[in-house]
Amino acid sequence: MTKINPLFAFLFLCLILSARSLFDFINGIEIHYDEAQYWVWSQNLSLSYLSKGPLVPSMIAFSNQVFGQSFLGLKFFSYAAYAGTILFLSLTALKLSGKENSFKTALLFSALSPGLFFLGGVASTDIYLFFFWALTIFAYVCFFESRDEKWFYVIGISTGLGILAKLSMILLPLSILLYFFATDLRKYFLNIHIYLSALLAILISSPILIWNAQNNWVTFFHEIDHLVSEIPSSNPEILIVTMLMTVPCTLLIFMSKIRKKVLSSKFNYLIYPTLLMLLFFLVKSFTGKIQLNWSIPVFLGLIPIFASIASVERRGVLLSLLFLSPIILLSNKTVSSLITPEDPLHPMRGWKETYQDLLEIEDYDFLASEDYKLLSTAAYFQGVADNIFLTKSTNRRLTHYDLWKTKPHPSDKILFIAYSAKEVSSDNLNCKKIREVKNFHRKHLTLYNCSSK
C-alpha cells in the first residue's frame, strides 16, 4: 500500500481547522445552546446524563482546566475530533484503493462536506460520534482486508467510547454483525475475540449503565420516546437531504459507470451495513422523527468509497463546493439579510449581547427558566453552573436539569428568563417583570424578579 506524506496531511488538517475557526469569527458565531448545556454539565460531572453519556462534558471539563472558559476551553477536543474524523475517513480510502491519490481525495471530500464542516466546529456529541464512527469504519476495513482479529478490539474500544458520546454509536457494530450473520463471515461468531471485544465495549460504556441503574433507566425511556411518538413527524425526505449534505458526490451515482463501481461486490461489506442503518432511520422517520444531524454518521462510509474510485475527484470536489459555498455565504448575516430578515444561524449568535442587556448587573441567588436553552446559555455567559434550576412545565420533555435536586428558599432572589411571547406559567413562583430585550431575531426575552412560594 502506498504511504502518505504525514507533513502534507498535518498541514492540510491545520488549514481546515483554521478555516473552520475563521468561519465562526467572520460570522460572529458564539455558542450553540447545546454547547452551553454541555458546558453546564461539565461543571457538574456525573457518570452519565439523561440524554447523553459523560464523554463530551468530561472533555469540556478537561479543556476548561487548561484554557479556562474560552473558545479553546469549550472546543479544543471537538476540533481534535473533527480533524480525526477527516483523517480516519481518508486513511480508509487509502486502505480501500492502496493509492495516495485516494487519501488526498478523501481529505477534500471530508473537508468540503457541508455536514462535517458545520458540525465540526460545534462542541456537541455529534463530532465525537463522527470521530469514533470513522475510527470504527477504518478498523472494520482493516480487518476485512487482513482478517487480523486484533481489529475487533479496536472496534470494541471505539464503540465503547462512541457510546459514551451518543448511544446511536451502537448502530454501526450491530449492522456489521448482521452483515456477518448473513454471509460466510458468520464463522467469526465462533471466535472468542468478537465476544471479548463486545465485552470491552460494554465495560467502557458501563458508566451509562451504572448511572441509569441508579436513576430508573431514564435514558432508555428517553430514547424510546424518540423511536415512537404519538404524533410522528413522518419526514423520510430528510434522509436524502442528509446524504447530500454529508457526501454531495453521491449525486454521481446517477452515472452508470460510477454506480457500477460503487455497487460492486468489492464494497458490499460497507454498503450493506449502510443500507441496514438507512432502513432503521427510514422506519424511525415514520414512527417518530429524525433530524439532519442524527443520520449523518450513516453516510460517512460513502466518503472513502467514492474517494477510492478513480475519475470522481474533480466532479466530487465541484459538487461539494456547489453545496458548501451557498451555506457559507448564507451563514453571514449581512448576506442572508438580503434574502430574509430571519437569521438562519440564530441559535448560535446574539446570546452574549442579549444577556448583557437583559441581566445587566442584577444580583441574584438563582437563575431560572422553563426553557433549557435559555437556562443553559444564560448560565454559560454568566459563568455559573450552580444555583440554576428549570421550572416544571407540562408541555415540555424531561431534561437533565429536572433530575437536579435544586430548590430555592423563599428568601432567595430568583432571576427568571422567558421568551417575551410567553407568560411565566410556574405555580411555584411569584414574579415581577424587570425588563425585556429585543435585539436579535428569535431572542425577544423578558427578565423577571421572582421568589418561590
XYZ file of C-alpha atoms in Angstrom:
453
model
C 0.000 0.000 0.000
C 1.278 3.481 -0.887
C 2.475 5.529 2.055
C 1.183 9.037 2.693
C 3.078 12.220 3.413
C 2.431 12.944 7.125
C 3.532 16.590 6.784
C 1.051 17.180 3.966
C -1.773 15.623 5.987
C -0.858 17.670 9.072
C -0.711 20.963 7.168
C -3.982 20.197 5.390
C -5.772 19.481 8.663
C -4.340 22.670 10.199
C -5.672 24.594 7.198
C -9.154 23.110 7.594
C -9.269 23.809 11.341
C -8.109 27.378 10.696
C -10.806 27.813 8.050
C -13.452 26.472 10.442
C -12.334 28.845 13.195
C -12.302 31.746 10.746
C -15.855 30.831 9.721
C -17.009 31.351 13.314
C -15.024 34.568 13.729
C -16.203 36.209 10.494
C -19.837 35.299 11.075
C -19.928 36.304 14.735
C -20.846 32.796 15.858
C -20.714 32.489 19.637
C -22.162 29.306 21.051
C -24.967 26.857 20.329
C -27.363 26.238 23.200
C -26.367 22.553 23.220
C -22.736 23.592 23.734
C -23.867 25.770 26.628
C -25.765 22.838 28.127
C -22.727 20.553 27.867
C -20.602 23.251 29.494
C -23.032 23.363 32.426
C -22.829 19.587 32.662
C -19.031 19.788 32.550
C -19.134 21.865 35.708
C -21.361 19.222 37.319
C -19.659 15.989 36.283
C -21.591 12.756 36.542
C -21.296 9.136 35.410
C -23.879 9.942 32.766
C -26.739 12.286 31.924
C -30.373 11.969 30.924
C -29.926 12.096 27.155
C -26.171 11.632 26.632
C -23.149 9.868 28.054
C -20.355 11.563 30.011
C -17.699 11.878 27.285
C -18.410 15.392 25.984
C -18.856 17.061 29.409
C -15.679 15.345 30.584
C -13.713 16.611 27.579
C -15.005 20.146 28.086
C -14.182 19.973 31.801
C -10.611 18.971 30.983
C -10.086 21.647 28.331
C -11.626 24.218 30.700
C -8.972 23.347 33.250
C -6.271 24.093 30.654
C -7.730 27.011 28.676
C -10.360 28.415 31.044
C -13.862 29.340 29.899
C -12.851 30.346 26.395
C -13.128 29.309 22.763
C -10.466 26.618 23.169
C -11.751 25.758 26.624
C -15.018 24.768 25.006
C -13.999 23.484 21.577
C -10.425 22.153 21.766
C -11.298 18.453 21.804
C -14.212 18.828 19.381
C -11.796 20.351 16.863
C -9.407 17.449 17.500
C -12.297 15.038 16.864
C -13.133 16.909 13.652
C -9.547 16.543 12.416
C -9.524 12.889 13.481
C -12.734 12.203 11.569
C -11.251 13.593 8.360
C -8.008 11.688 8.914
C -9.590 8.265 9.523
C -12.015 8.588 6.614
C -9.034 9.421 4.407
C -6.976 6.534 5.757
C -9.920 4.259 4.999
C -9.956 5.468 1.388
C -6.220 4.768 1.195
C -6.821 1.279 2.572
C -9.569 0.615 0.032
C -7.534 1.574 -3.039
C -3.906 1.491 -1.920
C -3.330 4.790 -3.735
C -2.184 8.064 -2.185
C -4.466 9.982 -4.533
C -7.490 8.354 -2.834
C -6.218 9.620 0.519
C -5.964 13.173 -0.813
C -9.363 12.935 -2.469
C -10.941 11.759 0.787
C -9.277 14.660 2.601
C -11.007 17.032 0.205
C -14.371 15.227 0.258
C -14.357 15.163 4.087
C -13.176 18.753 4.482
C -15.723 20.052 1.959
C -18.609 18.011 3.353
C -21.163 20.657 4.453
C -22.371 18.495 7.345
C -18.889 17.788 8.675
C -17.659 21.342 8.147
C -20.552 22.890 10.020
C -20.826 20.403 12.906
C -17.057 20.001 13.138
C -16.830 23.351 14.887
C -19.607 22.693 17.397
C -18.670 21.230 20.783
C -21.507 18.721 20.818
C -21.893 14.969 20.854
C -22.123 14.810 17.053
C -18.484 15.425 16.143
C -17.270 12.928 18.771
C -19.714 10.375 17.364
C -18.391 11.074 13.861
C -14.816 10.524 15.058
C -15.445 7.151 16.687
C -17.674 6.146 13.770
C -14.851 6.915 11.308
C -12.353 5.063 13.506
C -14.650 2.030 13.622
C -15.077 2.036 9.837
C -11.292 2.224 9.429
C -10.753 -0.703 11.818
C -13.510 -2.679 10.080
C -11.912 -2.173 6.654
C -8.510 -3.103 8.077
C -9.986 -6.315 9.489
C -11.713 -7.159 6.226
C -8.510 -6.655 4.247
C -6.222 -8.558 6.638
C -8.629 -10.788 8.638
C -6.492 -9.914 11.630
C -8.714 -10.350 14.700
C -6.892 -7.660 16.689
C -9.038 -5.134 14.834
C -12.058 -6.481 16.744
C -10.567 -4.886 19.852
C -10.096 -1.539 18.133
C -13.754 -1.714 17.108
C -14.714 -2.619 20.691
C -12.798 0.326 22.149
C -14.074 2.848 19.594
C -17.638 1.562 20.010
C -17.485 1.865 23.799
C -16.086 5.392 23.666
C -18.557 6.349 20.941
C -21.456 5.181 23.112
C -20.153 7.432 25.893
C -20.702 10.277 23.440
C -24.002 9.174 21.893
C -25.994 5.937 22.149
C -26.595 5.769 18.391
C -22.973 4.602 18.044
C -24.270 1.091 18.677
C -25.985 1.058 15.254
C -22.711 0.628 13.351
C -21.336 -2.519 15.057
C -24.818 -4.055 15.183
C -25.230 -3.536 11.435
C -21.795 -5.040 10.836
C -22.699 -8.061 12.968
C -25.931 -8.528 10.988
C -23.888 -8.475 7.809
C -21.543 -11.079 9.313
C -24.529 -13.260 10.197
C -25.896 -13.107 6.648
C -22.586 -14.005 4.961
C -19.800 -16.521 5.348
C -18.308 -14.185 7.948
C -20.714 -15.814 10.405
C -17.845 -18.183 11.242
C -16.427 -15.388 13.411
C -19.317 -15.864 15.807
C -17.408 -18.966 16.909
C -14.355 -16.813 17.612
C -13.776 -15.678 21.202
C -12.217 -12.378 20.108
C -15.505 -10.998 18.840
C -17.098 -11.619 22.264
C -14.149 -10.210 24.181
C -14.271 -7.062 22.069
C -18.012 -6.749 22.740
C -17.327 -7.158 26.463
C -14.683 -4.443 26.184
C -17.229 -2.095 24.610
C -19.706 -2.823 27.409
C -17.104 -2.210 30.106
C -16.034 1.109 28.587
C -19.637 2.298 28.298
C -20.628 0.919 31.726
C -20.844 4.399 33.381
C -24.072 4.910 31.434
C -25.460 1.605 32.696
C -24.429 2.293 36.291
C -25.943 5.782 36.272
C -29.187 4.546 34.709
C -29.448 1.711 37.226
C -29.340 4.428 39.890
C -31.864 6.642 38.058
C -34.649 4.294 36.954
C -33.241 3.812 33.444
C -34.437 7.261 32.370
C -32.044 7.444 29.393
C -33.576 4.389 27.765
C -37.135 5.644 28.250
C -35.990 8.966 26.797
C -34.622 7.189 23.711
C -37.803 5.145 23.290
C -39.710 8.443 23.091
C -37.518 9.325 20.100
C -38.242 5.999 18.430
C -42.015 6.075 18.822
C -44.027 9.257 19.027
C -47.729 9.827 19.483
C -47.515 12.338 16.628
C -44.786 11.064 14.228
C -43.121 13.668 12.041
C -43.124 11.330 9.002
C -40.106 13.050 7.475
C -38.191 10.419 5.435
C -37.151 13.098 2.933
C -34.626 14.368 5.476
C -32.509 11.298 4.726
C -31.927 12.468 1.147
C -31.015 15.955 2.358
C -28.663 14.472 4.948
C -26.933 12.277 2.385
C -26.320 15.240 0.073
C -25.181 17.461 2.936
C -22.748 14.765 4.083
C -21.488 13.392 0.762
C -22.512 15.675 -2.133
C -20.670 13.452 -4.629
C -23.315 10.752 -4.112
C -25.121 12.536 -6.956
C -22.563 10.845 -9.198
C -24.410 7.592 -8.523
C -26.712 8.559 -11.403
C -23.788 7.913 -13.767
C -23.875 4.248 -14.718
C -20.077 3.795 -14.655
C -19.795 5.261 -11.148
C -22.862 3.378 -9.902
C -21.416 0.088 -11.157
C -18.182 0.699 -9.236
C -19.866 1.832 -6.013
C -22.283 -1.110 -6.005
C -19.657 -3.663 -6.970
C -19.109 -6.648 -4.691
C -15.820 -5.067 -3.585
C -17.731 -2.679 -1.317
C -20.558 -4.985 -0.217
C -19.248 -5.202 3.340
C -19.583 -1.407 3.643
C -22.708 -0.854 1.567
C -24.957 -3.474 3.189
C -24.451 -2.272 6.796
C -25.122 1.248 5.487
C -28.389 0.095 3.935
C -29.414 -1.615 7.186
C -28.870 1.587 9.150
C -30.662 3.585 6.466
C -33.630 1.232 6.813
C -33.632 1.839 10.566
C -33.805 5.615 10.108
C -36.428 5.248 7.396
C -38.696 3.332 9.770
C -37.876 5.787 12.546
C -38.933 8.695 10.338
C -42.461 7.255 10.231
C -42.758 6.096 13.844
C -41.065 9.067 15.491
C -38.866 11.704 13.917
C -35.341 12.249 12.644
C -33.183 15.349 12.450
C -30.479 16.085 9.916
C -27.566 15.543 12.295
C -28.901 12.209 13.612
C -28.366 10.270 10.388
C -25.131 11.900 9.165
C -22.951 9.008 10.501
C -24.835 6.518 8.324
C -23.391 8.145 5.213
C -19.816 8.674 6.408
C -18.713 5.331 4.976
C -19.617 6.577 1.492
C -16.835 9.174 1.578
C -13.934 6.693 1.410
C -15.828 4.579 -1.123
C -16.269 7.445 -3.583
C -12.774 8.774 -2.859
C -11.253 5.397 -3.733
C -12.947 5.316 -7.142
C -10.881 6.769 -9.975
C -12.225 9.638 -12.109
C -14.572 11.151 -9.483
C -12.111 13.587 -7.884
C -12.816 16.775 -9.821
C -16.545 16.217 -10.146
C -16.815 15.269 -6.487
C -14.956 18.389 -5.357
C -17.095 20.601 -7.608
C -20.284 19.100 -6.194
C -19.000 19.612 -2.653
C -18.214 23.260 -3.385
C -21.616 23.644 -5.036
C -23.329 22.603 -1.789
C -20.903 24.160 0.705
C -20.432 27.607 -0.854
C -24.038 28.854 -0.533
C -24.189 27.544 3.041
C -21.067 29.531 3.929
C -22.422 32.640 2.192
C -25.860 32.445 3.807
C -24.242 31.905 7.214
C -23.076 35.503 7.012
C -25.767 37.704 8.498
C -25.092 40.544 6.055
C -25.619 38.241 3.089
C -28.616 36.362 4.496
C -30.360 39.639 5.416
C -30.562 40.448 1.705
C -32.823 37.421 1.316
C -34.666 37.123 4.632
C -34.896 39.165 7.829
C -34.768 35.942 9.839
C -31.284 34.910 10.934
C -30.588 31.341 9.736
C -27.987 30.902 12.485
C -29.981 32.483 15.284
C -29.288 29.572 17.711
C -25.555 30.359 17.531
C -25.170 34.125 17.777
C -26.523 37.121 19.610
C -26.570 35.418 23.018
C -23.767 37.418 24.640
C -25.176 40.862 23.877
C -28.690 39.696 24.712
C -27.713 38.573 28.207
C -25.535 41.611 28.804
C -28.554 43.831 28.159
C -31.035 41.546 29.898
C -29.177 40.751 33.109
C -27.014 43.887 33.352
C -25.671 43.999 36.935
C -28.607 42.347 38.650
C -27.872 40.451 41.844
C -29.435 37.067 42.247
C -29.270 33.825 44.173
C -30.675 31.638 41.387
C -31.074 31.768 37.618
C -34.243 30.078 36.413
C -36.255 29.400 33.283
C -38.689 26.825 31.972
C -36.676 26.574 28.741
C -33.420 24.591 28.966
C -31.920 26.521 26.046
C -32.335 29.850 27.801
C -31.167 28.450 31.113
C -28.047 26.899 29.559
C -26.977 29.925 27.531
C -27.610 32.322 30.409
C -25.592 30.106 32.748
C -22.695 29.958 30.265
C -22.458 33.705 29.704
C -22.876 34.385 33.399
C -20.162 31.828 34.114
C -22.311 29.979 36.650
C -23.218 26.308 36.672
C -24.654 26.086 40.181
C -27.752 27.719 41.601
C -29.703 27.302 38.386
C -32.951 25.436 38.007
C -35.512 24.594 35.374
C -39.068 25.135 36.475
C -41.662 22.440 35.905
C -43.838 22.566 32.830
C -46.347 20.076 31.481
C -45.753 20.920 27.800
C -42.083 20.027 27.500
C -39.992 16.879 27.610
C -37.938 15.843 30.599
C -34.393 17.268 30.663
C -31.363 16.526 32.793
C -31.977 19.696 34.790
C -35.226 18.160 36.026
C -33.175 15.493 37.792
C -31.228 18.052 39.838
C -32.391 18.473 43.403
C -32.262 22.265 43.345
C -34.902 24.044 45.352
C -34.657 27.774 46.139
C -35.530 29.072 49.598
C -38.441 31.553 49.789
C -35.975 34.304 50.724
C -33.795 33.719 47.645
C -33.863 36.218 44.791
C -34.574 34.415 41.542
C -33.976 35.907 38.114
C -36.377 34.168 35.743
C -35.729 34.317 31.987
C -38.521 33.723 29.488
C -39.392 34.399 25.894
C -41.407 37.618 25.769
C -44.238 35.939 23.875
C -44.796 33.571 26.810
C -46.178 34.241 30.243
C -44.450 32.901 33.343
C -46.501 29.798 33.985
C -44.896 28.372 37.108
C -47.291 27.884 40.018
C -44.367 27.900 42.454
C -43.104 31.430 41.757
C -44.215 34.976 42.455
C -42.764 37.112 39.673
C -42.471 40.761 38.694
C -41.224 41.925 35.324
C -37.902 43.790 35.315
C -37.117 44.393 31.625
C -37.142 42.865 28.177
C -34.746 42.936 25.227
C -35.463 42.542 21.526
C -32.068 42.985 19.917
C -31.957 39.827 17.809
C -34.228 37.607 15.789
C -35.952 34.986 17.984
C -34.256 36.365 21.108
C -37.034 38.556 22.444
C -36.557 37.839 26.127
C -38.082 39.092 29.354
C -36.425 39.089 32.773
C -38.464 38.664 35.942
C -37.620 39.077 39.604
C -39.186 36.108 41.381
C -39.387 34.392 44.719
C -40.528 30.868 45.464
C -43.894 30.348 47.137
